[in-house]
Amino acid sequence: MSTAPNPAPPPVELFTPAFHQDPHGVLATLRRSAPAVPVVTPNGLRTWLVTGYEQARELLTDPRLSKDMRVGRDLIPRNFADAEKQRAFLAESGDHSQFPQVLSVHMLDSDPPDHTRLRRLVGRAFTARRIEALRPRITGLTDELLEGMARSGRADLMEALAFPVPFTVICWLLGVPPNDRSEFRRWSNLLVSGAGTPEVRDASVSMIAYLRDLIEGKRVRPADDMLTDLVRVSEEGDQLTDDELISMAFLLLVAGHETTVNLIGNGTLALLQHPEVAEQLAGDPTLWPAAVEEFLRYDGPVTNATWRFTTEPVEVGRVLIPEGEFVTISLGAAGRDPARYPDPDRLDITRPHNASVAFGHGIHHCLGAPLARLEGHIVISRLFARFPALRLAVDGTGLRRRSSLMMRGLEELPVLTA
């Protein structure tokens, strides 16, 4: 005889600045309390946070959880935990325009069969051969930036290395002028923050206009780049619509550099805080691929998967999530689950089973994961080979984390190279 699911507790106000600074203790407490816990986002929306590894893997592939945001957007008004913020949302954006729909018709916000079609079309342009061909260029760019760091002796690693490498690489792939990177970075940071502010709405409008012009330029002046391929790609008579092109370009540009920026920053910080592991890598460089996997598990670049919503009631352990509610899967918490990883708070690059869900799982597994791993390996390994005495330039307790529902990253990482 089965027991009835537990009633839902009141939602937790979770995403505070203190939480972003050090989430793992709080997430461990939540994981011990229940496999899914209702929480409130900074803009007042209620969502169920899932913190266990096995539950995360199961739900990432559960067809009862939809990612079709054309439907999910209509669920937003009824899922506010804060009545005042709900009223403000309805008054300011009756059409849910704080994140325009044109930016949400990509493969990450869709279900099969649309997802299958979109991923197949993008996959034709985003090939393993094209990524591997970038290795010497990534290495050369990294070495050039490291020389600049050597001349100054002190640098903000995020500004000097972690951001310019992946952003330049995605610009190469897509054919984006790199001189646009300052404005683009500002828009990107706002759009992944999860805040429902006028600044975010303005950034989305600016991003759409920029991408529309960029795509039109590829039609007029085609080039040997991925965005040109997406403009002209066709399979069985099926092409990307203009809105899908804009949305897919947005996804590839943002996801194509944001995750790697944070992988480089978080991985570097992990080694600076664990010099014995850096010494281990210096003695045996063959451990670098395993080290990158451990960085992804230990302090991954994506703290939460993008939202899903239930299309019918879903039971997670003894917690029943009703139909029509949002679910947030904590990839960061899954990476620290002691049921999967013994001594999960220890950085161990020889951990025998360190595969994680840092890049998702199932049909929505990150298409750019091989590129992120390649860049992370090249950049961090060459950084420590070039500067074996690399160290923090400030007390580690003064480092500030970005406030984002999705990304786990540093605002700055001041380092001394000698």
XYZ file of N, CA, C and O in Angstrom, residues 300-387:
352
model
N 30.371 23.789 -11.161
C 30.080 23.897 -12.578
C 29.623 25.281 -13.001
O 29.213 26.109 -12.186
N 29.669 25.558 -14.301
C 29.339 26.889 -14.807
C 27.850 27.191 -14.847
O 27.461 28.355 -14.884
N 27.026 26.154 -14.870
C 25.575 26.338 -14.930
C 24.985 25.806 -13.631
O 25.026 24.608 -13.374
N 24.460 26.699 -12.813
C 23.972 26.270 -11.499
C 22.610 25.596 -11.581
O 22.333 24.645 -10.855
N 21.744 26.083 -12.489
C 20.415 25.495 -12.655
C 20.118 25.296 -14.131
O 20.455 26.144 -14.963
N 19.476 24.182 -14.447
C 18.988 23.987 -15.808
C 17.880 24.997 -16.095
O 17.224 25.501 -15.178
N 17.685 25.296 -17.367
C 16.588 26.187 -17.729
C 15.260 25.539 -17.343
O 15.146 24.323 -17.251
N 14.253 26.376 -17.141
C 13.009 25.918 -16.549
C 12.254 24.923 -17.417
O 12.305 24.958 -18.635
N 11.580 24.045 -16.703
C 10.610 23.145 -17.285
C 9.298 23.345 -16.542
O 9.271 23.945 -15.473
N 8.209 22.799 -17.090
C 6.942 22.828 -16.366
C 6.242 21.491 -16.544
O 6.434 20.781 -17.543
N 5.461 21.139 -15.553
C 4.783 19.846 -15.552
C 3.532 19.891 -16.423
O 2.733 20.812 -16.337
N 3.364 18.868 -17.258
C 2.160 18.760 -18.088
C 1.123 17.842 -17.443
O 0.013 17.706 -17.953
N 1.517 17.200 -16.349
C 0.623 16.404 -15.514
C 1.293 16.290 -14.151
O 2.468 16.642 -14.014
N 0.579 15.849 -13.133
C 1.236 15.723 -11.821
C 2.439 14.776 -11.897
O 2.374 13.718 -12.532
N 3.533 15.162 -11.246
C 4.759 14.376 -11.262
C 5.215 14.155 -9.828
O 5.365 15.114 -9.063
N 5.420 12.904 -9.475
C 5.873 12.577 -8.123
C 7.390 12.418 -8.126
O 7.948 11.649 -8.909
N 8.050 13.169 -7.251
C 9.502 13.100 -7.088
C 9.748 12.621 -5.664
O 9.576 13.380 -4.709
N 10.151 11.365 -5.528
C 10.175 10.790 -4.189
C 8.758 10.769 -3.647
O 7.844 10.260 -4.286
N 8.557 11.369 -2.485
C 7.205 11.459 -1.919
C 6.657 12.877 -2.043
O 5.719 13.245 -1.339
N 7.240 13.659 -2.945
C 6.756 15.014 -3.194
C 5.972 15.020 -4.505
O 6.490 14.589 -5.544
N 4.749 15.505 -4.463
C 3.921 15.580 -5.657
C 3.933 17.010 -6.190
O 3.517 17.945 -5.506
N 4.432 17.160 -7.407
C 4.429 18.462 -8.079
C 3.196 18.510 -8.972
O 3.063 17.700 -9.886
N 2.276 19.430 -8.727
C 1.038 19.464 -9.516
C 1.285 19.816 -10.981
O 2.353 20.301 -11.362
N 0.292 19.580 -11.789
C 0.336 19.964 -13.201
C 0.408 21.490 -13.325
O -0.167 22.225 -12.529
N 1.147 21.946 -14.333
C 1.183 23.370 -14.633
C 2.075 24.183 -13.725
O 1.904 25.400 -13.611
N 3.069 23.546 -13.081
C 3.994 24.281 -12.217
C 5.418 24.138 -12.747
O 5.763 23.158 -13.419
N 6.244 25.140 -12.428
C 7.608 25.170 -12.936
C 8.534 24.315 -12.075
O 8.356 24.203 -10.856
N 9.533 23.733 -12.734
C 10.516 22.886 -12.072
C 11.910 23.370 -12.469
O 12.193 23.556 -13.658
N 12.753 23.591 -11.472
C 14.142 23.990 -11.696
C 15.041 22.881 -11.178
O 14.980 22.531 -10.000
N 15.860 22.344 -12.053
C 16.758 21.246 -11.680
C 18.129 21.837 -11.378
O 18.762 22.448 -12.240
N 18.564 21.674 -10.130
C 19.832 22.261 -9.683
C 20.991 21.354 -10.098
O 21.269 20.341 -9.457
N 21.663 21.729 -11.175
C 22.809 20.957 -11.647
C 23.964 21.051 -10.657
O 24.715 20.085 -10.465
N 24.097 22.220 -10.011
C 25.141 22.381 -9.010
C 24.930 21.486 -7.806
O 25.876 20.870 -7.297
N 23.689 21.388 -7.339
C 23.392 20.517 -6.199
C 23.574 19.054 -6.570
O 24.076 18.254 -5.768
N 23.174 18.684 -7.782
C 23.342 17.296 -8.225
C 24.815 16.902 -8.214
O 25.160 15.754 -7.888
N 25.703 17.843 -8.538
C 27.133 17.558 -8.545
C 27.740 17.373 -7.174
O 28.865 16.864 -7.063
N 27.016 17.756 -6.127
C 27.515 17.592 -4.755
C 26.676 16.574 -3.958
O 26.724 16.562 -2.734
N 25.936 15.740 -4.649
C 25.080 14.774 -3.968
C 25.928 13.620 -3.422
O 26.535 12.867 -4.200
N 25.987 13.435 -2.094
C 26.829 12.365 -1.540
C 26.341 10.963 -1.896
O 27.112 10.001 -1.809
N 25.085 10.833 -2.305
C 24.588 9.524 -2.734
C 25.235 9.096 -4.049
O 25.282 7.900 -4.367
N 25.751 10.045 -4.802
C 26.422 9.752 -6.074
C 27.941 9.877 -5.957
O 28.691 9.086 -6.533
N 28.404 10.880 -5.213
C 29.831 11.177 -5.138
C 30.302 11.125 -3.688
O 29.963 12.009 -2.892
N 31.079 10.125 -3.301
C 31.629 10.104 -1.942
C 32.475 11.348 -1.678
O 33.214 11.806 -2.555
N 32.324 11.887 -0.474
C 33.060 13.094 -0.085
C 32.914 14.168 -1.166
O 33.901 14.658 -1.734
N 31.687 14.586 -1.468
C 31.437 15.430 -2.648
C 32.025 16.832 -2.567
O 32.214 17.474 -3.605
N 32.341 17.317 -1.361
C 32.874 18.670 -1.225
C 34.387 18.719 -1.388
O 34.995 19.780 -1.222
N 34.991 17.584 -1.714
C 36.444 17.530 -1.933
C 36.731 17.556 -3.427
O 36.105 16.846 -4.212
N 37.688 18.401 -3.842
C 38.141 18.440 -5.226
C 39.103 17.285 -5.451
O 40.197 17.267 -4.900
N 38.705 16.315 -6.267
C 39.492 15.101 -6.465
C 39.529 14.777 -7.956
O 38.568 14.240 -8.510
N 40.651 15.101 -8.610
C 40.743 14.900 -10.051
C 41.009 13.445 -10.419
O 41.037 13.109 -11.614
N 41.201 12.576 -9.423
C 41.334 11.142 -9.693
C 40.065 10.389 -9.281
O 40.071 9.160 -9.235
N 39.009 11.119 -9.030
C 37.724 10.509 -8.665
C 37.329 9.514 -9.764
O 37.252 9.876 -10.946
N 37.029 8.261 -9.418
C 36.783 7.263 -10.468
C 35.506 7.488 -11.272
O 35.434 7.125 -12.436
N 34.495 8.062 -10.674
C 33.224 8.256 -11.372
C 32.807 9.726 -11.203
O 31.997 10.055 -10.352
N 33.381 10.598 -12.045
C 33.103 12.026 -11.872
C 32.236 12.595 -12.994
O 32.078 13.805 -13.098
N 31.669 11.732 -13.841
C 30.738 12.227 -14.858
C 29.560 12.894 -14.154
O 29.061 12.399 -13.143
N 29.128 14.027 -14.697
C 28.105 14.815 -14.021
C 27.017 15.221 -15.004
O 27.058 14.879 -16.187
N 26.048 15.980 -14.495
C 24.992 16.540 -15.344
C 25.241 18.032 -15.557
O 24.311 18.788 -15.812
N 26.501 18.444 -15.489
C 26.833 19.865 -15.601
C 26.353 20.476 -16.911
O 26.017 21.658 -16.964
N 26.330 19.683 -17.984
C 25.841 20.151 -19.275
C 24.471 19.570 -19.603
O 24.061 19.533 -20.761
N 23.743 19.130 -18.577
C 22.430 18.557 -18.802
C 22.510 17.071 -19.090
O 23.543 16.418 -18.902
N 21.389 16.531 -19.585
C 21.285 15.093 -19.827
C 20.102 14.869 -20.756
O 19.114 15.597 -20.705
N 20.205 13.874 -21.613
C 19.087 13.560 -22.495
C 19.105 14.415 -23.758
O 20.154 14.906 -24.190
N 17.928 14.620 -24.340
C 17.857 15.289 -25.642
C 18.294 16.745 -25.576
O 18.652 17.330 -26.597
N 18.275 17.343 -24.379
C 18.675 18.744 -24.236
C 20.111 18.885 -23.738
O 20.513 19.984 -23.344
N 20.870 17.790 -23.748
C 22.286 17.894 -23.378
C 22.959 18.925 -24.267
O 22.725 18.994 -25.472
N 23.798 19.749 -23.668
C 24.375 20.900 -24.359
C 25.150 20.490 -25.612
O 26.109 19.710 -25.537
N 24.727 21.025 -26.748
C 25.373 20.721 -28.024
C 26.804 21.239 -28.057
O 27.667 20.688 -28.740
N 27.084 22.310 -27.311
C 28.409 22.909 -27.303
C 29.336 22.381 -26.226
O 30.435 22.928 -26.041
N 28.942 21.310 -25.523
C 29.778 20.784 -24.441
C 31.186 20.415 -24.905
O 32.164 20.710 -24.207
N 31.356 19.762 -26.072
C 32.730 19.446 -26.505
C 33.589 20.690 -26.702
O 34.778 20.686 -26.381
N 33.003 21.772 -27.211
C 33.760 23.013 -27.382
C 34.142 23.601 -26.029
O 35.277 24.053 -25.833
N 33.213 23.607 -25.079
C 33.505 24.141 -23.749
C 34.618 23.340 -23.082
O 35.536 23.921 -22.462
N 34.572 22.018 -23.211
C 35.621 21.185 -22.608
C 36.970 21.463 -23.267
O 38.003 21.554 -22.587
N 36.978 21.586 -24.591
C 38.220 21.865 -25.305
C 38.817 23.199 -24.854
O 40.013 23.281 -24.531
N 37.998 24.242 -24.804
C 38.487 25.559 -24.390
C 38.948 25.531 -22.935
O 40.006 26.098 -22.590
N 38.153 24.906 -22.056
C 38.533 24.841 -20.653
C 39.873 24.155 -20.459
O 40.735 24.624 -19.691
N 40.079 23.034 -21.153
C 41.328 22.280 -21.059
C 42.506 23.137 -21.537
O 43.510 23.282 -20.828
N 42.371 23.729 -22.730
C 43.474 24.510 -23.292
C 43.804 25.708 -22.402
O 44.967 25.940 -22.044
N 42.790 26.469 -22.038
C 43.036 27.729 -21.339
C 43.598 27.497 -19.942
O 44.617 28.089 -19.556
N 42.959 26.636 -19.143
C 43.408 26.468 -17.754
C 44.765 25.772 -17.707
O 45.647 26.139 -16.910
N 44.980 24.762 -18.551
C 46.267 24.057 -18.522
C 47.407 24.976 -18.954
O 48.489 24.973 -18.344
N 47.195 25.793 -19.973
C 48.259 26.688 -20.426
C 48.476 27.835 -19.441
O 49.601 28.339 -19.293
N 47.418 28.244 -18.767
C 47.542 29.275 -17.730
C 48.502 28.821 -16.635
O 49.426 29.553 -16.244
N 48.299 27.614 -16.128
C 49.135 27.144 -15.020
C 50.510 26.694 -15.497
O 51.475 26.729 -14.716
N 50.634 26.276 -16.761
C 51.967 25.979 -17.301
C 52.777 27.256 -17.459
O 53.992 27.279 -17.205
N 52.114 28.333 -17.878
C 52.801 29.617 -18.085
C 53.126 30.298 -16.763
O 54.169 30.949 -16.621
N 52.231 30.151 -15.777
C 52.410 30.819 -14.487
C 52.281 29.797 -13.350
O 51.255 29.729 -12.675
